[in-house]
Amino acid sequence: MDFFEQQHRARRNTTLMVFLFVLAVAAIVLSVNLVAAATWLALAHDTMLSRRASLLGQVPAPVYWSGTLAALGAIAGGSLYRIIELSKGGVAVARMVGARWVKRNSEDQLERRLLNIVEEMAIASGITVPAVFVMDEEQGINAFASGYSPNEAAVTVTRGALEQLNRDELQGVIGHEFSHILNGDMRLNVRLLGVIAGIVLIGSVGRFLMNMGWGGDSDDNRRGGSVRFFLLGLALWLIGWIGVFFGRVIKAAVSREREYLADAASVQFTRNPEGIGGALYKIGRTSGAISNRYAEELSHMYFSASVGKAFLSLLDTHPPIEDRIKRVLGDRGLLFIRSQAKKAGADAAGEGVPEDAVLAAAGDALAAAPAVMGVEWGQRAGDGGITTSSGAVMASVGRPTTLHMDYARRMLQELPESVRQAIGSADGVQAVLLALLVAGGGDARDTQAAMIKRSAGEAVAAQTLALAQALKPLGESGRLPVLDLAIPALRERSQPERKQLLALVKDLIEADRRVSVFEFVLITICRHQFDGEVKGGTPVKYRSVQSVSNQIAIVVSLLIHAGRSRPDRFDGTMTRLGLAGQKLRQPAELGYKEVEAALYELKLLAPLAKPALIKACLAVVMPEGKLSIVQAELMRAICAALDTPLPPILDTLAEETTQ
């Protein structure tokens, strides 16, 4: 199942979620009406009732209507409140559980290790680096990813995961979470939070009324009213368990199989099954439990079970730990880690070593075991271009490999210290972004420096020029990874600050009265990242490429002119897409606004319609299996605008995907 099929499956699961939600609402409304009817009957005088008719049939219709409207209002209100609360995406979920944002300049060694792993995986995946959070009060081993799209995601881990897992194990856990990020699972998870908030609200109202009744007045005349409040609250609290039950059913229905898929994706990502296997084993021996009050509500999002097992195994949001380990390592792998734990325990028995240390030793031995698959490290092509195939590139979408991880690791190692420090500071990260745009010299460079000085101040201008020199050794291929590293800090800035920065970026681009391909790439990614707020993800508006033929013609024309390709490739490409009759746009017709508008509409394509478009774009830029770094950057910008994570295009990619 490729990336686009996973996206389609995630949306299909949304349909299942809605169906189960409707069943839950119906059950709750029916139960509330029964309570409303019983309350009316309890208060009714004998003279109001007839012994010849059924009791429920004598309840006035307004009572049922009131019960129905009250239940629907509570469910809708609870869901709407939570959806609005989480509308800002992944960061909002992390903050809801009280997690702390880990800044890039953190001096904590465990946090720096976590940041490094997340940065490596983000660069390897072709997405901007997610915001990283830590739940300091949680000692269980757990983690979750949240957000509506890969480019505004957040990754949250517990303090227990930081302290008890070695690097390979933590990398396995983060690889699992990146699978959820890349496959669209996060969007479904966040929407599920909104749905469940509504159906469990009735129980919360019941608890409130029970508390009112329990603390009622001691006066005899008022005690009866307090008892009624308590009994009504008790009934609503019991009804609330219907919401909890259906919440578990919904979460279990959409999450269990995804956990197996994410485990497998982590192994493919890291080529180290022992990493995630060791993490799962430690969780099985200790715990992944969460004490936070949102543990049940977010149980479907965590790496492992955050609450106790359900009374029915079918309601568990996660598969059994042993089953997950067997799928990752096989029976022999499970026996191996058990033997390592026993050996470590026997060696430590006479020395009084705590069990946590024994488990850590077992995990370290596991990480030191030989990997089941080896790989040759790939090399990035030089200025002559990149040699690969469109099939290999398509296979890498949402499926980064060890080659991509190695590339990301080398990029981070080669990053100049001055750039690394600048990305970790509020003013410095702005200078890094501007440095990516500063021209190599001449009048344009002086003009740009003057613009920066007027808009951001002399200190930022001086730092920008210094960073521009520091970035030169990275070459063209290092520009996008630096941008990916800078984006999270830039997104922390307020909306007015982001608008001001985008305006300055636009002015710098126009300083030399031309727009290079990289400048187009940079401003496209920046606009996609922080020009506006997250509003619940991207809807599907178009089901086929035929619905957006004009927009596709604009993008294909852009690729033809940017890559200096033969104009006749346009007709062939459009014909293969079933869009014959479109005309090649001339450069004068390809202004930034026109291209931006086209990309926005193409973003609304259904997941299964996007592969044909991306394949067509690749056929234009690499007809002989070669493309330049500039063309690769342009493809990255187009894919980013389509919410399609494209890893760095490596010249050994075709060889690796055939292994």
PDB file of N, CA and C in Angstrom, residues 171-215:
ATOM      1  N   GLN A 171      14.557   6.175  18.330  1.00  0.00           N
ATOM      2  CA  GLN A 171      14.414   6.375  16.891  1.00  0.00           C
ATOM      3  C   GLN A 171      13.308   5.485  16.326  1.00  0.00           C
ATOM      4  N   GLY A 172      13.201   4.260  16.827  1.00  0.00           N
ATOM      5  CA  GLY A 172      12.125   3.377  16.386  1.00  0.00           C
ATOM      6  C   GLY A 172      10.758   3.932  16.732  1.00  0.00           C
ATOM      7  N   VAL A 173      10.625   4.486  17.937  1.00  0.00           N
ATOM      8  CA  VAL A 173       9.354   5.085  18.358  1.00  0.00           C
ATOM      9  C   VAL A 173       9.023   6.299  17.495  1.00  0.00           C
ATOM     10  N   ILE A 174      10.016   7.169  17.278  1.00  0.00           N
ATOM     11  CA  ILE A 174       9.777   8.367  16.464  1.00  0.00           C
ATOM     12  C   ILE A 174       9.476   7.975  15.018  1.00  0.00           C
ATOM     13  N   GLY A 175      10.130   6.920  14.521  1.00  0.00           N
ATOM     14  CA  GLY A 175       9.824   6.433  13.179  1.00  0.00           C
ATOM     15  C   GLY A 175       8.374   5.987  13.065  1.00  0.00           C
ATOM     16  N   HIS A 176       7.874   5.334  14.102  1.00  0.00           N
ATOM     17  CA  HIS A 176       6.462   4.929  14.155  1.00  0.00           C
ATOM     18  C   HIS A 176       5.559   6.160  14.074  1.00  0.00           C
ATOM     19  N   GLU A 177       5.888   7.188  14.857  1.00  0.00           N
ATOM     20  CA  GLU A 177       5.064   8.402  14.849  1.00  0.00           C
ATOM     21  C   GLU A 177       5.148   9.124  13.506  1.00  0.00           C
ATOM     22  N   PHE A 178       6.314   9.096  12.863  1.00  0.00           N
ATOM     23  CA  PHE A 178       6.435   9.726  11.547  1.00  0.00           C
ATOM     24  C   PHE A 178       5.567   9.008  10.524  1.00  0.00           C
ATOM     25  N   SER A 179       5.379   7.708  10.690  1.00  0.00           N
ATOM     26  CA  SER A 179       4.472   6.995   9.797  1.00  0.00           C
ATOM     27  C   SER A 179       3.059   7.558   9.914  1.00  0.00           C
ATOM     28  N   HIS A 180       2.617   7.821  11.144  1.00  0.00           N
ATOM     29  CA  HIS A 180       1.299   8.433  11.334  1.00  0.00           C
ATOM     30  C   HIS A 180       1.252   9.828  10.709  1.00  0.00           C
ATOM     31  N   ILE A 181       2.365  10.568  10.804  1.00  0.00           N
ATOM     32  CA  ILE A 181       2.420  11.905  10.213  1.00  0.00           C
ATOM     33  C   ILE A 181       2.282  11.830   8.698  1.00  0.00           C
ATOM     34  N   LEU A 182       3.032  10.924   8.081  1.00  0.00           N
ATOM     35  CA  LEU A 182       3.104  10.867   6.623  1.00  0.00           C
ATOM     36  C   LEU A 182       1.864  10.240   5.995  1.00  0.00           C
ATOM     37  N   ASN A 183       1.167   9.382   6.718  1.00  0.00           N
ATOM     38  CA  ASN A 183       0.066   8.625   6.124  1.00  0.00           C
ATOM     39  C   ASN A 183      -1.312   9.216   6.368  1.00  0.00           C
ATOM     40  N   GLY A 184      -1.386  10.388   6.975  1.00  0.00           N
ATOM     41  CA  GLY A 184      -2.685  11.010   7.181  1.00  0.00           C
ATOM     42  C   GLY A 184      -3.420  10.529   8.413  1.00  0.00           C
ATOM     43  N   ASP A 185      -2.775   9.684   9.228  1.00  0.00           N
ATOM     44  CA  ASP A 185      -3.434   9.190  10.437  1.00  0.00           C
ATOM     45  C   ASP A 185      -3.676  10.312  11.447  1.00  0.00           C
ATOM     46  N   MET A 186      -2.762  11.283  11.489  1.00  0.00           N
ATOM     47  CA  MET A 186      -2.886  12.366  12.474  1.00  0.00           C
ATOM     48  C   MET A 186      -4.184  13.130  12.300  1.00  0.00           C
ATOM     49  N   ARG A 187      -4.515  13.463  11.056  1.00  0.00           N
ATOM     50  CA  ARG A 187      -5.725  14.239  10.785  1.00  0.00           C
ATOM     51  C   ARG A 187      -6.954  13.514  11.330  1.00  0.00           C
ATOM     52  N   LEU A 188      -7.002  12.214  11.075  1.00  0.00           N
ATOM     53  CA  LEU A 188      -8.118  11.415  11.579  1.00  0.00           C
ATOM     54  C   LEU A 188      -8.126  11.404  13.099  1.00  0.00           C
ATOM     55  N   ASN A 189      -6.949  11.285  13.712  1.00  0.00           N
ATOM     56  CA  ASN A 189      -6.859  11.247  15.167  1.00  0.00           C
ATOM     57  C   ASN A 189      -7.381  12.528  15.802  1.00  0.00           C
ATOM     58  N   VAL A 190      -7.007  13.682  15.234  1.00  0.00           N
ATOM     59  CA  VAL A 190      -7.433  14.959  15.805  1.00  0.00           C
ATOM     60  C   VAL A 190      -8.938  15.140  15.620  1.00  0.00           C
ATOM     61  N   ARG A 191      -9.458  14.755  14.453  1.00  0.00           N
ATOM     62  CA  ARG A 191     -10.908  14.843  14.240  1.00  0.00           C
ATOM     63  C   ARG A 191     -11.652  13.920  15.203  1.00  0.00           C
ATOM     64  N   LEU A 192     -11.055  12.788  15.482  1.00  0.00           N
ATOM     65  CA  LEU A 192     -11.656  11.840  16.415  1.00  0.00           C
ATOM     66  C   LEU A 192     -11.776  12.452  17.808  1.00  0.00           C
ATOM     67  N   LEU A 193     -10.804  13.277  18.186  1.00  0.00           N
ATOM     68  CA  LEU A 193     -10.879  13.963  19.476  1.00  0.00           C
ATOM     69  C   LEU A 193     -12.129  14.824  19.559  1.00  0.00           C
ATOM     70  N   GLY A 194     -12.425  15.548  18.473  1.00  0.00           N
ATOM     71  CA  GLY A 194     -13.612  16.388  18.459  1.00  0.00           C
ATOM     72  C   GLY A 194     -14.891  15.585  18.550  1.00  0.00           C
ATOM     73  N   VAL A 195     -14.951  14.478  17.825  1.00  0.00           N
ATOM     74  CA  VAL A 195     -16.140  13.622  17.828  1.00  0.00           C
ATOM     75  C   VAL A 195     -16.391  13.056  19.222  1.00  0.00           C
ATOM     76  N   ILE A 196     -15.358  12.516  19.829  1.00  0.00           N
ATOM     77  CA  ILE A 196     -15.523  11.841  21.120  1.00  0.00           C
ATOM     78  C   ILE A 196     -15.837  12.835  22.231  1.00  0.00           C
ATOM     79  N   ALA A 197     -15.312  14.053  22.131  1.00  0.00           N
ATOM     80  CA  ALA A 197     -15.589  15.062  23.155  1.00  0.00           C
ATOM     81  C   ALA A 197     -17.085  15.306  23.295  1.00  0.00           C
ATOM     82  N   GLY A 198     -17.806  15.251  22.178  1.00  0.00           N
ATOM     83  CA  GLY A 198     -19.241  15.486  22.229  1.00  0.00           C
ATOM     84  C   GLY A 198     -20.014  14.350  22.864  1.00  0.00           C
ATOM     85  N   ILE A 199     -19.671  13.116  22.496  1.00  0.00           N
ATOM     86  CA  ILE A 199     -20.483  11.989  22.973  1.00  0.00           C
ATOM     87  C   ILE A 199     -20.183  11.610  24.423  1.00  0.00           C
ATOM     88  N   VAL A 200     -19.086  12.108  24.989  1.00  0.00           N
ATOM     89  CA  VAL A 200     -18.821  11.821  26.409  1.00  0.00           C
ATOM     90  C   VAL A 200     -19.240  12.981  27.309  1.00  0.00           C
ATOM     91  N   LEU A 201     -19.728  14.083  26.696  1.00  0.00           N
ATOM     92  CA  LEU A 201     -20.084  15.254  27.493  1.00  0.00           C
ATOM     93  C   LEU A 201     -21.284  14.983  28.395  1.00  0.00           C
ATOM     94  N   ILE A 202     -22.232  14.149  27.928  1.00  0.00           N
ATOM     95  CA  ILE A 202     -23.422  13.848  28.739  1.00  0.00           C
ATOM     96  C   ILE A 202     -23.011  13.306  30.103  1.00  0.00           C
ATOM     97  N   GLY A 203     -22.010  12.427  30.117  1.00  0.00           N
ATOM     98  CA  GLY A 203     -21.528  11.882  31.379  1.00  0.00           C
ATOM     99  C   GLY A 203     -20.946  12.952  32.280  1.00  0.00           C
ATOM    100  N   SER A 204     -20.259  13.931  31.691  1.00  0.00           N
ATOM    101  CA  SER A 204     -19.689  15.030  32.477  1.00  0.00           C
ATOM    102  C   SER A 204     -20.799  15.869  33.104  1.00  0.00           C
ATOM    103  N   VAL A 205     -21.865  16.117  32.349  1.00  0.00           N
ATOM    104  CA  VAL A 205     -23.016  16.844  32.899  1.00  0.00           C
ATOM    105  C   VAL A 205     -23.628  16.054  34.054  1.00  0.00           C
ATOM    106  N   GLY A 206     -23.710  14.734  33.880  1.00  0.00           N
ATOM    107  CA  GLY A 206     -24.245  13.887  34.941  1.00  0.00           C
ATOM    108  C   GLY A 206     -23.434  13.984  36.221  1.00  0.00           C
ATOM    109  N   ARG A 207     -22.109  13.965  36.095  1.00  0.00           N
ATOM    110  CA  ARG A 207     -21.257  14.091  37.288  1.00  0.00           C
ATOM    111  C   ARG A 207     -21.492  15.431  37.976  1.00  0.00           C
ATOM    112  N   PHE A 208     -21.660  16.490  37.195  1.00  0.00           N
ATOM    113  CA  PHE A 208     -21.906  17.820  37.755  1.00  0.00           C
ATOM    114  C   PHE A 208     -23.207  17.837  38.561  1.00  0.00           C
ATOM    115  N   LEU A 209     -24.275  17.249  38.000  1.00  0.00           N
ATOM    116  CA  LEU A 209     -25.555  17.220  38.709  1.00  0.00           C
ATOM    117  C   LEU A 209     -25.485  16.339  39.953  1.00  0.00           C
ATOM    118  N   MET A 210     -24.739  15.245  39.879  1.00  0.00           N
ATOM    119  CA  MET A 210     -24.572  14.387  41.054  1.00  0.00           C
ATOM    120  C   MET A 210     -23.888  15.158  42.181  1.00  0.00           C
ATOM    121  N   ASN A 211     -22.884  15.934  41.840  1.00  0.00           N
ATOM    122  CA  ASN A 211     -22.190  16.734  42.855  1.00  0.00           C
ATOM    123  C   ASN A 211     -23.124  17.773  43.471  1.00  0.00           C
ATOM    124  N   MET A 212     -23.985  18.365  42.629  1.00  0.00           N
ATOM    125  CA  MET A 212     -24.959  19.332  43.147  1.00  0.00           C
ATOM    126  C   MET A 212     -25.911  18.655  44.127  1.00  0.00           C
ATOM    127  N   GLY A 213     -26.394  17.476  43.741  1.00  0.00           N
ATOM    128  CA  GLY A 213     -27.328  16.759  44.603  1.00  0.00           C
ATOM    129  C   GLY A 213     -26.687  16.281  45.890  1.00  0.00           C
ATOM    130  N   TRP A 214     -25.453  15.809  45.797  1.00  0.00           N
ATOM    131  CA  TRP A 214     -24.748  15.291  46.974  1.00  0.00           C
ATOM    132  C   TRP A 214     -24.485  16.392  47.989  1.00  0.00           C
ATOM    133  N   GLY A 215     -24.231  17.574  47.476  1.00  0.00           N
ATOM    134  CA  GLY A 215     -23.955  18.691  48.380  1.00  0.00           C
ATOM    135  C   GLY A 215     -25.174  19.549  48.631  1.00  0.00           C
TER     136      GLY A 215
END
